[in-house]
PDB file of C-alpha atoms and ligand atoms in Angstrom:
ATOM      1  CA  MET A 257      17.295   3.767  11.535  1.00 89.00           C
ATOM      2  CA  ASN A 258      16.223   0.279  12.505  1.00 94.00           C
ATOM      3  CA  PRO A 259      16.443  -2.390   9.759  1.00 96.00           C
ATOM      4  CA  ARG A 260      13.777  -4.386  11.634  1.00 98.00           C
ATOM      5  CA  ILE A 261      11.179  -1.625  11.169  1.00 98.00           C
ATOM      6  CA  ALA A 262       9.647  -1.309   7.678  1.00 98.00           C
ATOM      7  CA  VAL A 263       7.142   0.895   5.865  1.00 98.00           C
ATOM      8  CA  VAL A 264       4.801  -0.328   3.117  1.00 98.00           C
ATOM      9  CA  PRO A 265       3.777   2.922   1.382  1.00 98.00           C
ATOM     10  CA  GLY A 266       1.183   3.367  -1.322  1.00 97.00           C
ATOM     11  CA  SER A 267      -1.927   5.149  -2.493  1.00 96.00           C
ATOM     12  CA  PHE A 268      -4.138   2.168  -1.516  1.00 98.00           C
ATOM     13  CA  ASP A 269      -6.984   3.716  -3.524  1.00 97.00           C
ATOM     14  CA  PRO A 270      -8.505   1.220  -2.868  1.00 97.00           C
ATOM     15  CA  PRO A 271      -6.520  -1.538  -1.085  1.00 98.00           C
ATOM     16  CA  THR A 272      -6.414  -4.715  -3.223  1.00 98.00           C
ATOM     17  CA  LEU A 273      -5.750  -8.397  -2.490  1.00 98.00           C
ATOM     18  CA  GLY A 274      -2.266  -7.797  -3.946  1.00 97.00           C
ATOM     19  CA  HIS A 275      -1.609  -5.091  -1.340  1.00 98.00           C
ATOM     20  CA  LEU A 276      -2.862  -7.367   1.430  1.00 98.00           C
ATOM     21  CA  ASP A 277      -0.580 -10.172   0.243  1.00 97.00           C
ATOM     22  CA  VAL A 278       2.470  -7.875   0.404  1.00 98.00           C
ATOM     23  CA  ILE A 279       1.413  -6.577   3.841  1.00 98.00           C
ATOM     24  CA  ARG A 280       1.068 -10.159   5.129  1.00 98.00           C
ATOM     25  CA  ARG A 281       4.506 -11.145   3.811  1.00 97.00           C
ATOM     26  CA  ALA A 282       6.181  -7.993   5.156  1.00 98.00           C
ATOM     27  CA  ALA A 283       4.503  -8.339   8.578  1.00 98.00           C
ATOM     28  CA  ALA A 284       6.074 -11.805   8.854  1.00 97.00           C
ATOM     29  CA  LEU A 285       9.549 -10.456   7.999  1.00 98.00           C
ATOM     30  CA  TYR A 286       9.827  -7.340  10.186  1.00 98.00           C
ATOM     31  CA  ASP A 287       9.403  -6.589  13.892  1.00 98.00           C
ATOM     32  CA  GLN A 288       7.198  -3.592  13.157  1.00 98.00           C
ATOM     33  CA  LEU A 289       5.385  -2.689   9.947  1.00 98.00           C
ATOM     34  CA  HIS A 290       3.903   0.695   9.064  1.00 98.00           C
ATOM     35  CA  VAL A 291       1.278   0.539   6.310  1.00 98.00           C
ATOM     36  CA  LEU A 292       1.338   4.117   5.087  1.00 98.00           C
ATOM     37  CA  VAL A 293      -1.311   5.800   2.944  1.00 98.00           C
ATOM     38  CA  VAL A 294       0.498   8.484   0.964  1.00 96.00           C
ATOM     39  CA  HIS A 295      -1.185  11.035  -1.268  1.00 87.00           C
ATOM     40  CA  ASN A 296       0.173  10.589  -4.795  1.00 81.00           C
ATOM     41  CA  PRO A 297      -0.168  13.975  -6.553  1.00 80.00           C
ATOM     42  CA  GLY A 298       0.191  12.219  -9.911  1.00 82.00           C
ATOM     43  CA  LYS A 299      -3.091  10.319  -9.485  1.00 80.00           C
ATOM     44  CA  GLU A 300      -6.679  11.499  -9.180  1.00 86.00           C
ATOM     45  CA  ALA A 301      -8.039   9.944  -5.991  1.00 92.00           C
ATOM     46  CA  MET A 302     -11.278   7.972  -5.748  1.00 94.00           C
ATOM     47  CA  LEU A 303     -11.450   7.561  -1.954  1.00 96.00           C
ATOM     48  CA  PRO A 304     -10.660  10.084   0.810  1.00 95.00           C
ATOM     49  CA  ILE A 305      -7.542   9.163   2.792  1.00 96.00           C
ATOM     50  CA  ALA A 306      -9.591   8.549   5.981  1.00 96.00           C
ATOM     51  CA  GLN A 307     -11.690   5.961   4.110  1.00 97.00           C
ATOM     52  CA  ARG A 308      -8.575   4.186   2.807  1.00 98.00           C
ATOM     53  CA  LEU A 309      -7.245   3.983   6.379  1.00 98.00           C
ATOM     54  CA  THR A 310     -10.501   2.465   7.627  1.00 98.00           C
ATOM     55  CA  LEU A 311     -10.600  -0.078   4.791  1.00 98.00           C
ATOM     56  CA  LEU A 312      -6.951  -1.056   5.382  1.00 98.00           C
ATOM     57  CA  GLU A 313      -7.558  -1.503   9.121  1.00 98.00           C
ATOM     58  CA  GLN A 314     -10.668  -3.617   8.519  1.00 98.00           C
ATOM     59  CA  SER A 315      -8.964  -5.706   5.803  1.00 98.00           C
ATOM     60  CA  ILE A 316      -5.824  -6.356   7.894  1.00 98.00           C
ATOM     61  CA  ALA A 317      -7.958  -7.361  10.914  1.00 97.00           C
ATOM     62  CA  GLN A 318     -10.211  -9.649   8.868  1.00 97.00           C
ATOM     63  CA  ALA A 319      -7.191 -11.306   7.190  1.00 96.00           C
ATOM     64  CA  GLU A 320      -5.830 -12.052  10.691  1.00 94.00           C
ATOM     65  CA  ILE A 321      -2.436 -10.611   9.825  1.00 96.00           C
ATOM     66  CA  THR A 322      -0.479 -10.849  13.042  1.00 90.00           C
ATOM     67  CA  GLY A 323       2.442  -8.832  14.322  1.00 94.00           C
ATOM     68  CA  ASP A 324       3.040  -5.188  15.118  1.00 98.00           C
ATOM     69  CA  VAL A 325       1.219  -3.505  12.215  1.00 98.00           C
ATOM     70  CA  VAL A 326       0.551   0.247  12.317  1.00 98.00           C
ATOM     71  CA  VAL A 327      -1.782   1.869   9.755  1.00 98.00           C
ATOM     72  CA  ALA A 328      -1.119   5.572   9.188  1.00 98.00           C
ATOM     73  CA  SER A 329      -1.201   8.324   6.580  1.00 98.00           C
ATOM     74  CA  TRP A 330       1.380  10.883   5.521  1.00 96.00           C
ATOM     75  CA  SER A 331       0.880  14.152   3.692  1.00 91.00           C
ATOM     76  CA  MET A 332       3.600  16.253   5.299  1.00 86.00           C
ATOM     77  CA  GLY A 333       6.271  15.854   2.616  1.00 90.00           C
ATOM     78  CA  LEU A 334       8.737  13.168   1.701  1.00 95.00           C
ATOM     79  CA  LEU A 335       8.030   9.514   2.398  1.00 97.00           C
ATOM     80  CA  VAL A 336      11.516   9.174   3.894  1.00 98.00           C
ATOM     81  CA  ASP A 337      10.651  11.881   6.450  1.00 97.00           C
ATOM     82  CA  TYR A 338       7.968   9.553   7.825  1.00 98.00           C
ATOM     83  CA  ALA A 339      10.438   6.637   7.766  1.00 98.00           C
ATOM     84  CA  THR A 340      12.990   8.736   9.664  1.00 97.00           C
ATOM     85  CA  ASP A 341      10.347   9.881  12.200  1.00 97.00           C
ATOM     86  CA  VAL A 342       9.426   6.280  13.097  1.00 98.00           C
ATOM     87  CA  GLY A 343      13.000   4.970  12.803  1.00 98.00           C
ATOM     88  CA  ALA A 344      12.253   2.681   9.859  1.00 98.00           C
ATOM     89  CA  GLY A 345      15.283   1.539   7.853  1.00 98.00           C
ATOM     90  CA  VAL A 346      13.345  -0.248   5.108  1.00 98.00           C
ATOM     91  CA  LEU A 347      10.654   0.536   2.534  1.00 98.00           C
ATOM     92  CA  VAL A 348       8.787  -2.488   1.148  1.00 98.00           C
ATOM     93  CA  LYS A 349       7.210  -2.471  -2.312  1.00 98.00           C
ATOM     94  CA  GLY A 350       5.323  -5.215  -4.132  1.00 97.00           C
ATOM     95  CA  ILE A 351       6.576  -6.019  -7.621  1.00 97.00           C
ATOM     96  CA  ARG A 352       4.132  -7.578 -10.096  1.00 95.00           C
ATOM     97  CA  SER A 353       6.126  -7.207 -13.303  1.00 94.00           C
ATOM     98  CA  GLN A 354       9.026  -5.509 -15.072  1.00 95.00           C
ATOM     99  CA  VAL A 355       6.787  -2.453 -15.379  1.00 94.00           C
ATOM    100  CA  ASP A 356       6.743  -2.158 -11.579  1.00 95.00           C
ATOM    101  CA  VAL A 357      10.537  -2.601 -11.449  1.00 97.00           C
ATOM    102  CA  ALA A 358      10.964   0.275 -13.916  1.00 97.00           C
ATOM    103  CA  TYR A 359       8.530   2.472 -11.909  1.00 95.00           C
ATOM    104  CA  GLU A 360       9.981   1.650  -8.485  1.00 97.00           C
ATOM    105  CA  THR A 361      13.737   1.617  -9.179  1.00 98.00           C
ATOM    106  CA  PRO A 362      14.242   5.404  -9.536  1.00 98.00           C
ATOM    107  CA  MET A 363      12.183   6.014  -6.368  1.00 97.00           C
ATOM    108  CA  ALA A 364      14.260   3.451  -4.481  1.00 98.00           C
ATOM    109  CA  ILE A 365      17.525   5.103  -5.565  1.00 98.00           C
ATOM    110  CA  VAL A 366      16.242   8.599  -4.710  1.00 98.00           C
ATOM    111  CA  ASN A 367      14.971   7.470  -1.296  1.00 98.00           C
ATOM    112  CA  ARG A 368      18.343   5.853  -0.515  1.00 98.00           C
ATOM    113  CA  HIS A 369      20.142   9.068  -1.418  1.00 98.00           C
ATOM    114  CA  LEU A 370      17.714  11.146   0.636  1.00 98.00           C
ATOM    115  CA  ALA A 371      17.815   9.162   3.856  1.00 97.00           C
ATOM    116  CA  HIS A 372      19.886   5.948   3.604  1.00 93.00           C
ATOM    117  CA  VAL A 373      16.652   3.964   3.571  1.00 98.00           C
ATOM    118  CA  GLU A 374      16.809   0.650   1.712  1.00 98.00           C
ATOM    119  CA  THR A 375      13.933  -0.518  -0.502  1.00 98.00           C
ATOM    120  CA  VAL A 376      13.050  -4.223  -0.480  1.00 98.00           C
ATOM    121  CA  PHE A 377      10.964  -5.630  -3.330  1.00 98.00           C
ATOM    122  CA  LEU A 378       8.602  -8.493  -2.504  1.00 98.00           C
ATOM    123  CA  LEU A 379       6.937 -10.742  -5.074  1.00 95.00           C
ATOM    124  CA  PRO A 380       3.226 -11.220  -4.376  1.00 91.00           C
ATOM    125  CA  ASP A 381       1.321 -14.391  -5.162  1.00 94.00           C
ATOM    126  CA  PRO A 382       1.092 -14.625  -9.002  1.00 93.00           C
ATOM    127  CA  ALA A 383      -2.686 -14.896  -8.547  1.00 94.00           C
ATOM    128  CA  HIS A 384      -2.635 -11.149  -7.838  1.00 92.00           C
ATOM    129  CA  ALA A 385      -0.156 -10.224 -10.579  1.00 89.00           C
ATOM    130  CA  LEU A 386      -2.706  -8.511 -12.793  1.00 89.00           C
ATOM    131  CA  VAL A 387      -4.653  -6.685 -10.097  1.00 93.00           C
ATOM    132  CA  SER A 388      -4.174  -2.933  -9.754  1.00 95.00           C
ATOM    133  CA  SER A 389      -6.041  -0.205  -7.881  1.00 96.00           C
ATOM    134  CA  SER A 390      -6.529   1.706 -11.119  1.00 94.00           C
ATOM    135  CA  LEU A 391      -8.300  -1.256 -12.768  1.00 95.00           C
ATOM    136  CA  VAL A 392     -10.429  -1.756  -9.655  1.00 96.00           C
ATOM    137  CA  ARG A 393     -11.346   1.956  -9.718  1.00 95.00           C
ATOM    138  CA  GLN A 394     -12.388   1.696 -13.355  1.00 94.00           C
ATOM    139  CA  VAL A 395     -14.456  -1.487 -12.912  1.00 95.00           C
ATOM    140  CA  ALA A 396     -16.118  -0.107  -9.742  1.00 93.00           C
ATOM    141  CA  SER A 397     -16.947   3.236 -11.376  1.00 91.00           C
ATOM    142  CA  LEU A 398     -18.678   1.404 -14.226  1.00 93.00           C
ATOM    143  CA  GLY A 399     -20.726  -0.765 -11.872  1.00 91.00           C
ATOM    144  CA  GLY A 400     -18.749  -4.018 -12.245  1.00 94.00           C
ATOM    145  CA  ASP A 401     -18.077  -6.642  -9.566  1.00 95.00           C
ATOM    146  CA  VAL A 402     -14.641  -6.088  -8.000  1.00 96.00           C
ATOM    147  CA  SER A 403     -15.006  -8.730  -5.277  1.00 96.00           C
ATOM    148  CA  PRO A 404     -12.452 -11.153  -6.849  1.00 96.00           C
ATOM    149  CA  PHE A 405      -9.764  -8.468  -6.635  1.00 97.00           C
ATOM    150  CA  VAL A 406     -10.195  -6.724  -3.272  1.00 98.00           C
ATOM    151  CA  PRO A 407     -10.575  -7.694   0.406  1.00 98.00           C
ATOM    152  CA  GLU A 408     -14.176  -8.263   1.510  1.00 97.00           C
ATOM    153  CA  PRO A 409     -14.507  -4.950   3.467  1.00 97.00           C
ATOM    154  CA  VAL A 410     -13.391  -3.052   0.342  1.00 97.00           C
ATOM    155  CA  ALA A 411     -15.823  -4.943  -1.916  1.00 97.00           C
ATOM    156  CA  ARG A 412     -18.662  -4.264   0.550  1.00 96.00           C
ATOM    157  CA  PHE A 413     -17.797  -0.575   0.756  1.00 96.00           C
ATOM    158  CA  LEU A 414     -17.526  -0.138  -3.015  1.00 94.00           C
ATOM    159  CA  ASP A 415     -20.838  -1.951  -3.437  1.00 90.00           C
ATOM    160  CA  THR A 416     -22.735   0.154  -0.892  1.00 86.00           C
ATOM    161  CA  GLY A 417     -20.949   2.922   1.059  1.00 66.00           C
ATOM    162  CA  ALA A 418     -19.144   4.477  -1.905  1.00 68.00           C
ATOM    163  CA  ARG A 419     -22.471   5.839  -3.196  1.00 59.00           C
ATOM    164  CA  ASP A 420     -22.382   8.418  -0.379  1.00 62.00           C
ATOM    165  CA  LEU A 421     -18.929   9.800  -1.346  1.00 64.00           C
TER     166      LEU A 421
HETATM  167  O1  LIG B 745       0.576   3.205  -4.751  1.00 69.25           O
HETATM  168  P1  LIG B 745       1.427   4.209  -5.482  1.00 69.25           P
HETATM  169  O2  LIG B 745       0.588   5.368  -5.985  1.00 69.25           O
HETATM  170  O3  LIG B 745       2.228   3.586  -6.585  1.00 69.25           O
HETATM  171  O4  LIG B 745       2.458   4.801  -4.392  1.00 69.25           O
HETATM  172  C1  LIG B 745       3.429   5.750  -4.769  1.00 69.25           C
HETATM  173  C2  LIG B 745       3.988   6.475  -3.537  1.00 69.25           C
HETATM  174  C3  LIG B 745       2.850   7.198  -2.818  1.00 69.25           C
HETATM  175  C4  LIG B 745       4.610   5.467  -2.611  1.00 69.25           C
HETATM  176  C5  LIG B 745       5.045   7.510  -4.066  1.00 69.25           C
HETATM  177  O5  LIG B 745       4.397   8.402  -4.926  1.00 69.25           O
HETATM  178  C6  LIG B 745       5.723   8.264  -2.932  1.00 69.25           C
HETATM  179  O6  LIG B 745       6.621   7.729  -2.309  1.00 69.25           O
HETATM  180  N1  LIG B 745       5.279   9.504  -2.648  1.00 69.25           N
HETATM  181  C7  LIG B 745       5.809  10.305  -1.562  1.00 69.25           C
HETATM  182  C8  LIG B 745       6.568  11.551  -2.042  1.00 69.25           C
HETATM  183  C9  LIG B 745       8.072  11.318  -2.047  1.00 69.25           C
HETATM  184  O7  LIG B 745       8.672  11.013  -1.041  1.00 69.25           O
HETATM  185  N2  LIG B 745       8.681  11.494  -3.239  1.00 69.25           N
HETATM  186  C10 LIG B 745      10.143  11.425  -3.428  1.00 69.25           C
HETATM  187  C11 LIG B 745      10.746  10.036  -3.516  1.00 69.25           C
HETATM  188  S1  LIG B 745      10.066   8.983  -4.713  1.00 69.25           S
END
């Protein structure tokens, strides 16, 4: 396991400006970064996984995030199995509040037991502290403007392309 290779996992349904901020910070810290779309069985999805991958790729390119950034998806089992496959020694999670700490801590401990993978918590810009995918999903489904909260390709898609889903 290489401590210079990291995975940023999440549902990314849809990607938000908070996600992009964490991806930018992590890309600057690690030699290689895997942005991994993982199906979360505890959440009802809005977007198909293929669409989330496309939106992440477009958003990362438009934000000019540099470095070795791989966008992929994983539905074959444990997150740490993907990390082991690509040799990643680190999982990166964004922490907005104590609620996130409480949600992420048990997963971090379990993942360390499962595969000796460390979890690193990054603090996003406070400007994004209140943004969540679930709020964006709710506002978008009710016809509201989500452009202050998501990257431009996501806002464009939710405004137009999402009608065809
Ligand atoms: O963006 P989310 O929904 O908060 O991301 C949660 C996610 C997908 C990272 C988490 O549910 C996860 O790691 N799922 C993979 C399944 C797994 O490995 N579970 C055991 C360790 S927690």
